[in-house]
Amino acid sequence: HRMISQNNRVGFGGINSGGKIPLELKRKGLRIVVTGGAGFVGSHLVDRLIARGDSVIVVDNFFTGRKENVHHHFSNPRFELIRHDVVEPLLLEVDQIYHLACPASPVHYKHNPTNVVGTLNMLGLAKRVGAKFLLTSTSEVYGDPLQHPQVETYWGNVNPIGVRSCYDEGKRTAETLTMDYHRGAGVEVRIARIFNTYGPRMCIDDGRVVSNFVAQALRKEPLTVYGDGKQTRSFQFVSDLVEGLMRLMEGEHVGPFNLGNPGEFTMLELAQVVQETIDPNAKIEFRPNTEDDPHKRKPDISKAKELLGWEPKIPLRKGLPMMVSDFRQRIFGDHKEDGT
Ligand code: NAD
Ligand code: UDP
Ligand code: UDP
């Protein structure tokens, strides 16, 4: 294996340009690995990186991801797809690592060591080749927060032995490992704490609320509201998140940074927006809530605004229709909503 560090790359560009390299030139030829790149967020990130001119290696075990999410890049020589579980070591030579691989929804994440062992391996890889490493952490590190909205300096309120703790504590451990590799081994790292995100290519049946409601409304099934529906979440459209992740990677700051849309909705309000968007006659059905469900969640994004110059652009009522047309196509093929 050829070892290439970021410094080599920058130095190489610098020889011909007197030390000052135009950003686009420096980027040309960047090799970037996106773990979890066949998933929902990852595949949108891959689209942007490929469009920017980078070479992208997607590493995914297809646990929840799908080849269909990236198949439009298959004929591109700058794109490569590796079926691999990041819990196993991996040898690659790259400049940047976007580490997204993770079983990311309640029905998938239990009993899985990806967050800890997978993150350790990708940090080991970053250390060996001198790559920049970005961790996609989560608002779940705040647990059932006692501070509202959540600021990055808040340490959270997490049950270490609950049904969600594999995810919450797994991501908290991933953040710890990331900071340890930064301080101990000098790895250049970035941490994003992502708040609830939705959009095209989201898993249809992984149980998250936006995908559930949209699929239910399209299939003429009742929208399942858990608990009293007064708990809140703040929903971010996927393109806003991808912009934030790229700014974070390219910027100077380690983070952690909250990346989310501060527009806060109760689950009942969300159900109403879905009714307005898809079917005003859609029924609502109440179900018992899950254990340890956070009551409120809303990001304070002042830090990302100030240091990354980033804020979300797409409100729920604008983003939802874009997701609905994708879901309609995936659920009904080329047919219309009523199956005709
Ligand atoms: P997703 O399930 O669509 O994508 C995760 C991808 O990781 C999938 O393609 C899956 O196959 C892959 N994967 C899982 N375990 C793996 C393993 N061991 N080895 C290799 N690949 C593996 O989920 P997403 O919503 O795109 O989430 C991407 C990242 O963003 C995750 O780290 C998640 O924790 C984080 N995040 C997402 C949200 C959100 O609302 N979507 C919120 C907070 C954090
Ligand atoms: N690792 C990897 N790819 C690499 C370098 C390391 O997957 O290119 C894995 C390695 O197998 C180990 C982990 O990353 O399990 C941590 O590596 P590190 O070198 O930091 O730790 P060590 O191997 O010294 O314990
Ligand atoms: N939820 C709901 N109906 C559903 C799925 C989820 O009311 O069909 C609720 C869930 O109880 C939680 C909120 O929606 O309060 C967000 O759940 P999700 O799993 O999407 O995200 P997370 O809890 O991880 O923020």
CSV table of C-alpha atoms and ligand atoms in Angstrom, one decimal:
chain,number,residue,atom,x,y,z
A,1,HIS,CA,0.0,0.0,0.0
A,2,ARG,CA,1.1,3.5,-0.9
A,3,MET,CA,1.0,5.8,2.1
A,4,ILE,CA,-0.2,9.3,1.4
A,5,SER,CA,-0.7,11.9,4.0
A,6,GLN,CA,-2.6,15.1,3.8
A,7,ASN,CA,0.6,17.1,4.3
A,8,ASN,CA,2.2,15.4,1.3
A,9,ARG,CA,-0.8,16.3,-0.8
A,10,VAL,CA,-0.9,19.9,0.2
A,11,GLY,CA,2.8,20.2,-0.2
A,12,PHE,CA,2.6,18.7,-3.7
A,13,GLY,CA,0.0,21.3,-4.7
A,14,GLY,CA,2.1,24.0,-3.0
A,15,ILE,CA,5.2,23.5,-5.2
A,16,ASN,CA,3.6,24.8,-8.3
A,17,SER,CA,1.5,27.5,-6.7
A,18,GLY,CA,4.0,29.2,-4.4
A,19,GLY,CA,2.3,27.8,-1.3
A,20,LYS,CA,-1.1,29.2,-2.1
A,21,ILE,CA,-3.3,26.6,-3.6
A,22,PRO,CA,-6.7,27.5,-5.0
A,23,LEU,CA,-9.3,25.4,-3.0
A,24,GLU,CA,-10.7,23.7,-6.1
A,25,LEU,CA,-7.2,22.6,-7.2
A,26,LYS,CA,-6.4,21.3,-3.8
A,27,ARG,CA,-9.6,19.3,-3.8
A,28,LYS,CA,-9.0,17.8,-7.2
A,29,GLY,CA,-8.1,14.2,-6.6
A,30,LEU,CA,-8.9,14.1,-2.9
A,31,ARG,CA,-9.7,10.5,-2.0
A,32,ILE,CA,-12.5,10.3,0.5
A,33,VAL,CA,-13.9,7.2,2.2
A,34,VAL,CA,-17.6,7.4,3.3
A,35,THR,CA,-18.5,4.6,5.7
A,36,GLY,CA,-22.2,4.0,5.6
A,37,GLY,CA,-22.2,5.7,2.1
A,38,ALA,CA,-24.9,3.4,0.8
A,39,GLY,CA,-27.3,4.7,3.5
A,40,PHE,CA,-29.7,7.6,3.5
A,41,VAL,CA,-27.4,10.5,4.6
A,42,GLY,CA,-24.2,8.9,3.2
A,43,SER,CA,-25.5,8.6,-0.3
A,44,HIS,CA,-26.5,12.3,-0.5
A,45,LEU,CA,-23.0,13.2,0.8
A,46,VAL,CA,-21.5,10.9,-1.9
A,47,ASP,CA,-23.5,12.7,-4.6
A,48,ARG,CA,-22.0,16.1,-3.5
A,49,LEU,CA,-18.4,14.8,-3.2
A,50,ILE,CA,-18.5,13.2,-6.6
A,51,ALA,CA,-20.0,16.4,-8.1
A,52,ARG,CA,-17.2,18.4,-6.5
A,53,GLY,CA,-14.6,16.2,-8.3
A,54,ASP,CA,-13.4,14.0,-5.5
A,55,SER,CA,-12.8,10.3,-5.7
A,56,VAL,CA,-15.1,8.4,-3.3
A,57,ILE,CA,-14.8,5.0,-1.7
A,58,VAL,CA,-18.0,3.8,-0.1
A,59,VAL,CA,-17.6,1.2,2.6
A,60,ASP,CA,-20.9,-0.4,3.6
A,61,ASN,CA,-22.1,-3.8,4.8
A,62,PHE,CA,-25.7,-3.0,3.5
A,63,PHE,CA,-27.2,-3.6,6.9
A,64,THR,CA,-29.6,-0.8,6.3
A,65,GLY,CA,-28.1,0.8,3.2
A,66,ARG,CA,-28.9,-0.1,-0.4
A,67,LYS,CA,-26.9,-0.4,-3.6
A,68,GLU,CA,-29.8,1.5,-5.3
A,69,ASN,CA,-28.8,4.6,-3.4
A,70,VAL,CA,-25.4,4.9,-5.1
A,71,HIS,CA,-25.9,2.8,-8.3
A,72,HIS,CA,-26.0,6.0,-10.5
A,73,HIS,CA,-22.2,6.3,-9.8
A,74,PHE,CA,-21.3,2.8,-10.8
A,75,SER,CA,-19.9,3.8,-14.2
A,76,ASN,CA,-17.9,6.6,-12.7
A,77,PRO,CA,-14.2,5.8,-12.4
A,78,ARG,CA,-13.9,8.1,-9.4
A,79,PHE,CA,-16.4,5.9,-7.5
A,80,GLU,CA,-15.8,2.6,-5.7
A,81,LEU,CA,-18.0,0.5,-3.5
A,82,ILE,CA,-16.7,-2.0,-1.0
A,83,ARG,CA,-18.9,-4.4,0.9
A,84,HIS,CA,-17.3,-4.4,4.3
A,85,ASP,CA,-18.2,-4.4,8.0
A,86,VAL,CA,-16.2,-1.7,9.7
A,87,VAL,CA,-16.1,-3.8,12.8
A,88,GLU,CA,-13.3,-5.6,10.9
A,89,PRO,CA,-10.0,-3.7,10.2
A,90,LEU,CA,-9.7,-2.1,6.8
A,91,LEU,CA,-6.6,-1.0,4.9
A,92,LEU,CA,-7.1,2.0,2.5
A,93,GLU,CA,-5.1,5.1,1.6
A,94,VAL,CA,-7.3,8.2,1.7
A,95,ASP,CA,-7.2,11.9,2.6
A,96,GLN,CA,-10.6,12.1,4.4
A,97,ILE,CA,-12.9,9.8,6.3
A,98,TYR,CA,-16.5,10.6,6.7
A,99,HIS,CA,-17.6,7.9,9.3
A,100,LEU,CA,-21.3,7.4,9.1
A,101,ALA,CA,-21.6,3.6,9.3
A,102,CYS,CA,-24.0,2.8,12.1
A,103,PRO,CA,-27.2,1.0,12.6
A,104,ALA,CA,-29.1,4.2,13.0
A,105,SER,CA,-32.7,3.5,14.0
A,106,PRO,CA,-34.3,1.8,17.0
A,107,VAL,CA,-35.2,-1.4,15.1
A,108,HIS,CA,-31.6,-1.8,13.9
A,109,TYR,CA,-29.2,-0.5,16.5
A,110,LYS,CA,-29.6,-2.8,19.4
A,111,HIS,CA,-26.7,-5.2,20.3
A,112,ASN,CA,-24.4,-3.9,17.6
A,113,PRO,CA,-20.7,-3.0,18.3
A,114,THR,CA,-20.4,-0.8,15.2
A,115,ASN,CA,-20.3,2.5,17.1
A,116,VAL,CA,-17.4,1.5,19.3
A,117,VAL,CA,-15.3,-1.1,17.4
A,118,GLY,CA,-16.1,0.4,13.9
A,119,THR,CA,-15.2,3.9,15.1
A,120,LEU,CA,-11.9,2.6,16.7
A,121,ASN,CA,-11.0,0.9,13.4
A,122,MET,CA,-11.7,4.0,11.3
A,123,LEU,CA,-9.7,6.2,13.8
A,124,GLY,CA,-6.8,3.6,13.5
A,125,LEU,CA,-7.0,4.0,9.7
A,126,ALA,CA,-7.0,7.8,10.0
A,127,LYS,CA,-4.0,7.7,12.3
A,128,ARG,CA,-2.0,5.4,10.0
A,129,VAL,CA,-2.6,7.3,6.8
A,130,GLY,CA,-2.8,10.9,8.2
A,131,ALA,CA,-6.4,11.3,7.1
A,132,LYS,CA,-8.9,13.8,8.5
A,133,PHE,CA,-11.7,12.0,10.3
A,134,LEU,CA,-15.3,13.2,10.7
A,135,LEU,CA,-17.6,11.4,13.2
A,136,THR,CA,-21.4,11.7,12.7
A,137,SER,CA,-22.6,11.7,16.2
A,138,THR,CA,-26.1,12.4,17.3
A,139,SER,CA,-28.4,14.5,19.4
A,140,GLU,CA,-29.1,11.3,21.3
A,141,VAL,CA,-25.9,12.0,23.2
A,142,TYR,CA,-28.0,14.5,25.1
A,143,GLY,CA,-30.4,11.7,26.2
A,144,ASP,CA,-33.7,13.0,27.6
A,145,PRO,CA,-32.3,16.5,27.9
A,146,LEU,CA,-32.8,18.6,31.0
A,147,GLN,CA,-31.6,21.7,29.0
A,148,HIS,CA,-33.7,23.1,26.2
A,149,PRO,CA,-32.7,23.9,23.5
A,150,GLN,CA,-29.5,21.8,23.6
A,151,VAL,CA,-26.1,23.5,23.5
A,152,GLU,CA,-22.9,21.6,22.7
A,153,THR,CA,-21.6,22.3,26.2
A,154,TYR,CA,-24.5,20.3,27.8
A,155,TRP,CA,-23.3,16.9,29.0
A,156,GLY,CA,-26.6,15.1,28.6
A,157,ASN,CA,-29.0,12.9,30.6
A,158,VAL,CA,-28.6,9.4,29.4
A,159,ASN,CA,-29.7,6.1,30.9
A,160,PRO,CA,-26.6,3.8,30.6
A,161,ILE,CA,-28.6,0.6,30.9
A,162,GLY,CA,-31.8,1.4,29.0
A,163,VAL,CA,-33.1,0.0,25.7
A,164,ARG,CA,-31.6,2.9,23.7
A,165,SER,CA,-28.3,3.0,25.5
A,166,CYS,CA,-26.5,0.9,22.9
A,167,TYR,CA,-27.0,3.8,20.5
A,168,ASP,CA,-26.7,6.8,22.9
A,169,GLU,CA,-23.7,5.4,24.9
A,170,GLY,CA,-22.2,3.9,21.7
A,171,LYS,CA,-22.1,7.4,20.1
A,172,ARG,CA,-20.9,8.9,23.4
A,173,THR,CA,-18.0,6.4,23.4
A,174,ALA,CA,-17.4,7.1,19.7
A,175,GLU,CA,-17.0,10.8,20.6
A,176,THR,CA,-14.6,9.9,23.4
A,177,LEU,CA,-12.5,7.7,21.1
A,178,THR,CA,-12.4,10.5,18.5
A,179,MET,CA,-11.2,13.1,21.0
A,180,ASP,CA,-8.6,10.6,22.4
A,181,TYR,CA,-7.2,10.0,19.0
A,182,HIS,CA,-7.1,13.7,18.4
A,183,ARG,CA,-5.3,14.5,21.7
A,184,GLY,CA,-3.2,11.4,21.9
A,185,ALA,CA,-2.3,10.6,18.3
A,186,GLY,CA,-2.8,14.0,16.7
A,187,VAL,CA,-5.5,12.8,14.3
A,188,GLU,CA,-7.3,15.8,12.7
A,189,VAL,CA,-10.9,15.1,13.8
A,190,ARG,CA,-14.4,16.7,13.4
A,191,ILE,CA,-17.5,15.8,15.4
A,192,ALA,CA,-21.1,16.5,14.2
A,193,ARG,CA,-24.1,16.0,16.5
A,194,ILE,CA,-26.9,15.4,14.0
A,195,PHE,CA,-30.5,16.1,14.9
A,196,ASN,CA,-33.4,14.2,13.3
A,197,THR,CA,-33.0,14.3,9.5
A,198,TYR,CA,-35.4,13.3,6.8
A,199,GLY,CA,-35.5,13.3,3.0
A,200,PRO,CA,-35.5,11.1,-0.1
A,201,ARG,CA,-33.8,7.6,0.2
A,202,MET,CA,-34.7,7.4,3.9
A,203,CYS,CA,-35.3,3.8,4.9
A,204,ILE,CA,-39.1,3.2,4.4
A,205,ASP,CA,-39.6,0.7,7.2
A,206,ASP,CA,-37.0,1.4,9.9
A,207,GLY,CA,-39.6,2.9,12.3
A,208,ARG,CA,-38.5,6.5,12.4
A,209,VAL,CA,-41.4,8.9,12.7
A,210,VAL,CA,-41.2,10.9,9.5
A,211,SER,CA,-40.7,7.8,7.3
A,212,ASN,CA,-43.5,6.0,9.2
A,213,PHE,CA,-46.0,8.8,8.8
A,214,VAL,CA,-45.2,9.4,5.1
A,215,ALA,CA,-45.4,5.7,4.2
A,216,GLN,CA,-48.6,5.3,6.3
A,217,ALA,CA,-50.3,8.3,4.7
A,218,LEU,CA,-49.4,7.1,1.2
A,219,ARG,CA,-50.6,3.6,1.9
A,220,LYS,CA,-53.9,4.9,3.4
A,221,GLU,CA,-53.0,3.5,6.8
A,222,PRO,CA,-53.5,5.5,10.0
A,223,LEU,CA,-50.6,7.6,11.3
A,224,THR,CA,-49.3,5.9,14.4
A,225,VAL,CA,-48.6,8.6,17.1
A,226,TYR,CA,-46.7,7.1,20.1
A,227,GLY,CA,-47.7,8.3,23.6
A,228,ASP,CA,-49.7,11.5,23.8
A,229,GLY,CA,-47.9,13.0,20.7
A,230,LYS,CA,-46.8,16.0,22.7
A,231,GLN,CA,-43.1,15.1,22.6
A,232,THR,CA,-41.1,17.3,20.3
A,233,ARG,CA,-38.4,16.8,17.7
A,234,SER,CA,-36.8,19.3,15.2
A,235,PHE,CA,-36.6,18.0,11.7
A,236,GLN,CA,-33.8,18.8,9.2
A,237,PHE,CA,-33.8,18.2,5.5
A,238,VAL,CA,-30.9,16.0,4.3
A,239,SER,CA,-29.3,18.6,1.9
A,240,ASP,CA,-28.9,21.1,4.7
A,241,LEU,CA,-27.2,18.4,6.8
A,242,VAL,CA,-24.8,17.4,4.0
A,243,GLU,CA,-23.8,21.1,3.5
A,244,GLY,CA,-23.1,21.3,7.2
A,245,LEU,CA,-21.0,18.1,7.2
A,246,MET,CA,-18.9,19.3,4.3
A,247,ARG,CA,-18.3,22.7,5.9
A,248,LEU,CA,-17.3,21.1,9.1
A,249,MET,CA,-14.8,18.8,7.4
A,250,GLU,CA,-13.3,21.6,5.4
A,251,GLY,CA,-13.3,24.1,8.3
A,252,GLU,CA,-10.8,24.6,11.1
A,253,HIS,CA,-12.9,23.6,14.1
A,254,VAL,CA,-13.0,20.2,15.8
A,255,GLY,CA,-16.5,20.6,17.3
A,256,PRO,CA,-18.7,19.1,18.4
A,257,PHE,CA,-21.2,21.0,16.4
A,258,ASN,CA,-25.0,20.6,16.5
A,259,LEU,CA,-26.3,20.2,13.0
A,260,GLY,CA,-30.1,20.4,13.0
A,261,ASN,CA,-33.0,22.6,12.1
A,262,PRO,CA,-34.3,24.5,15.1
A,263,GLY,CA,-37.9,24.3,13.8
A,264,GLU,CA,-39.5,22.3,16.6
A,265,PHE,CA,-42.7,20.2,16.2
A,266,THR,CA,-44.8,18.0,18.4
A,267,MET,CA,-45.5,14.6,16.9
A,268,LEU,CA,-49.2,15.6,16.5
A,269,GLU,CA,-48.1,18.8,14.6
A,270,LEU,CA,-45.9,16.6,12.4
A,271,ALA,CA,-48.9,14.3,11.8
A,272,GLN,CA,-50.9,17.4,10.7
A,273,VAL,CA,-48.1,18.6,8.3
A,274,VAL,CA,-48.1,15.1,6.8
A,275,GLN,CA,-51.9,15.2,6.5
A,276,GLU,CA,-51.7,18.6,4.7
A,277,THR,CA,-49.0,17.4,2.4
A,278,ILE,CA,-50.4,14.0,1.5
A,279,ASP,CA,-53.9,13.2,2.6
A,280,PRO,CA,-56.1,15.5,4.7
A,281,ASN,CA,-58.3,12.5,5.6
A,282,ALA,CA,-55.4,10.4,7.0
A,283,LYS,CA,-56.4,9.1,10.4
A,284,ILE,CA,-54.4,9.3,13.5
A,285,GLU,CA,-54.0,6.3,15.8
A,286,PHE,CA,-52.4,6.5,19.3
A,287,ARG,CA,-50.0,3.7,20.4
A,288,PRO,CA,-48.0,3.3,23.6
A,289,ASN,CA,-44.7,5.1,23.6
A,290,THR,CA,-41.3,3.4,23.6
A,291,GLU,CA,-39.2,3.3,26.8
A,292,ASP,CA,-36.8,6.2,27.6
A,293,ASP,CA,-38.3,8.4,24.8
A,294,PRO,CA,-36.8,11.9,25.0
A,295,HIS,CA,-39.6,14.4,25.7
A,296,LYS,CA,-38.1,17.4,23.8
A,297,ARG,CA,-35.4,18.0,21.3
A,298,LYS,CA,-34.3,21.2,19.6
A,299,PRO,CA,-30.8,22.2,18.6
A,300,ASP,CA,-29.1,25.4,19.6
A,301,ILE,CA,-27.1,26.1,16.4
A,302,SER,CA,-25.4,29.3,17.3
A,303,LYS,CA,-21.9,27.7,17.3
A,304,ALA,CA,-22.3,26.3,13.7
A,305,LYS,CA,-23.7,29.6,12.6
A,306,GLU,CA,-20.8,31.5,13.9
A,307,LEU,CA,-17.9,29.2,13.2
A,308,LEU,CA,-19.1,27.3,10.1
A,309,GLY,CA,-21.3,30.0,8.6
A,310,TRP,CA,-24.0,27.3,8.3
A,311,GLU,CA,-27.7,27.2,9.0
A,312,PRO,CA,-30.5,25.1,7.5
A,313,LYS,CA,-32.4,26.6,4.6
A,314,ILE,CA,-35.3,24.2,4.1
A,315,PRO,CA,-38.3,24.2,6.5
A,316,LEU,CA,-40.4,21.1,7.0
A,317,ARG,CA,-43.2,22.2,4.8
A,318,LYS,CA,-40.8,22.7,1.9
A,319,GLY,CA,-38.7,19.5,2.5
A,320,LEU,CA,-41.5,17.1,3.1
A,321,PRO,CA,-43.0,17.2,-0.5
A,322,MET,CA,-39.5,16.3,-1.9
A,323,MET,CA,-39.4,13.2,0.3
A,324,VAL,CA,-43.0,12.3,-0.5
A,325,SER,CA,-42.4,12.1,-4.2
A,326,ASP,CA,-39.4,9.7,-3.6
A,327,PHE,CA,-41.5,7.6,-1.2
A,328,ARG,CA,-44.4,7.5,-3.7
A,329,GLN,CA,-42.2,6.2,-6.4
A,330,ARG,CA,-40.5,3.6,-4.2
A,331,ILE,CA,-43.8,2.4,-2.7
A,332,PHE,CA,-45.9,2.4,-5.9
A,333,GLY,CA,-43.3,2.2,-8.6
A,334,ASP,CA,-44.4,4.3,-11.6
A,335,HIS,CA,-48.0,4.2,-10.5
A,336,LYS,CA,-49.9,6.9,-8.8
A,337,GLU,CA,-50.7,7.0,-5.1
A,338,ASP,CA,-53.9,5.0,-5.5
A,339,GLY,CA,-52.1,2.3,-7.4
A,340,THR,CA,-53.6,3.1,-10.8
B,1,NAD,P1,-28.7,4.7,7.4
B,1,NAD,O1,-29.1,3.5,8.2
B,1,NAD,O2,-29.4,5.0,6.2
B,1,NAD,O3,-27.2,4.6,7.1
B,1,NAD,C1,-26.2,3.9,7.8
B,1,NAD,C2,-25.4,3.1,6.9
B,1,NAD,O4,-24.3,2.4,7.6
B,1,NAD,C3,-26.2,2.1,6.1
B,1,NAD,O5,-25.9,2.1,4.7
B,1,NAD,C4,-25.7,0.8,6.7
B,1,NAD,O6,-25.7,-0.3,5.8
B,1,NAD,C5,-24.2,1.1,7.1
B,1,NAD,N1,-23.7,0.3,8.2
B,1,NAD,C6,-24.3,0.0,9.4
B,1,NAD,N2,-23.4,-0.8,10.1
B,1,NAD,C7,-22.3,-1.0,9.4
B,1,NAD,C8,-21.1,-1.7,9.6
B,1,NAD,N3,-20.9,-2.3,10.7
B,1,NAD,N4,-20.2,-1.6,8.6
B,1,NAD,C9,-20.4,-1.0,7.4
B,1,NAD,N5,-21.5,-0.3,7.2
B,1,NAD,C10,-22.5,-0.3,8.1
B,1,NAD,O7,-28.8,5.9,8.5
B,1,NAD,P2,-28.5,7.5,8.2
B,1,NAD,O8,-29.7,8.2,8.7
B,1,NAD,O9,-28.0,7.8,6.9
B,1,NAD,O10,-27.4,7.8,9.3
B,1,NAD,C11,-26.0,8.1,8.9
B,1,NAD,C12,-25.3,8.5,10.2
B,1,NAD,O11,-25.9,9.7,10.7
B,1,NAD,C13,-25.3,7.5,11.3
B,1,NAD,O12,-24.0,7.4,11.9
B,1,NAD,C14,-26.3,8.0,12.3
B,1,NAD,O13,-26.1,7.6,13.6
B,1,NAD,C15,-26.1,9.5,12.1
B,1,NAD,N6,-27.4,10.2,12.5
B,1,NAD,C16,-28.5,10.2,11.6
B,1,NAD,C17,-29.6,10.9,12.0
B,1,NAD,C18,-30.9,10.9,11.2
B,1,NAD,O14,-31.9,11.5,11.6
B,1,NAD,N7,-30.8,10.4,10.0
B,1,NAD,C19,-29.7,11.5,13.3
B,1,NAD,C20,-28.5,11.5,14.1
B,1,NAD,C21,-27.4,10.9,13.7
B,2,UDP,N1,-6.9,-0.2,11.8
B,2,UDP,C1,-7.6,-0.4,10.6
B,2,UDP,N2,-6.9,0.1,9.5
B,2,UDP,C2,-5.7,0.7,9.5
B,2,UDP,C3,-5.1,0.9,10.8
B,2,UDP,C4,-5.7,0.4,11.9
B,2,UDP,O1,-8.6,-0.9,10.5
B,2,UDP,O2,-5.3,1.2,8.5
B,2,UDP,C5,-7.6,-0.8,13.0
B,2,UDP,C6,-6.7,-1.7,13.8
B,2,UDP,O3,-6.9,-3.0,13.4
B,2,UDP,C7,-7.1,-1.5,15.2
B,2,UDP,C8,-7.7,-0.1,15.3
B,2,UDP,O4,-7.8,0.3,13.9
B,2,UDP,O5,-8.0,-2.5,15.6
B,2,UDP,C9,-6.9,0.8,16.1
B,2,UDP,O6,-5.7,1.0,15.5
B,2,UDP,P1,-4.5,1.6,16.3
B,2,UDP,O7,-3.2,1.6,15.4
B,2,UDP,O8,-4.8,3.0,16.8
B,2,UDP,O9,-4.3,0.7,17.6
B,2,UDP,P2,-3.4,-0.5,17.9
B,2,UDP,O10,-3.5,-1.5,16.7
B,2,UDP,O11,-2.1,0.0,18.1
B,2,UDP,O12,-4.1,-1.1,19.1
B,3,UDP,N1,-42.9,8.2,16.9
B,3,UDP,C1,-44.3,8.2,16.7
B,3,UDP,N2,-44.8,7.4,15.7
B,3,UDP,C2,-44.0,6.5,15.0
B,3,UDP,C3,-42.6,6.5,15.2
B,3,UDP,C4,-42.1,7.4,16.2
B,3,UDP,O1,-45.0,9.0,17.3
B,3,UDP,O2,-44.6,5.8,14.2
B,3,UDP,C5,-42.3,9.1,17.9
B,3,UDP,C6,-41.3,8.5,18.9
B,3,UDP,O3,-42.0,8.0,20.0
B,3,UDP,C7,-40.5,9.7,19.2
B,3,UDP,C8,-40.5,10.6,18.0
B,3,UDP,O4,-41.6,10.1,17.2
B,3,UDP,O5,-41.0,10.4,20.3
B,3,UDP,C9,-39.2,10.5,17.1
B,3,UDP,O6,-38.9,9.1,16.9
B,3,UDP,P1,-37.8,8.6,15.9
B,3,UDP,O7,-37.6,7.2,16.1
B,3,UDP,O8,-38.1,9.1,14.5
B,3,UDP,O9,-36.5,9.5,16.3
B,3,UDP,P2,-35.7,9.6,17.7
B,3,UDP,O10,-36.6,9.1,18.8
B,3,UDP,O11,-34.5,8.8,17.6
B,3,UDP,O12,-35.5,11.1,17.8
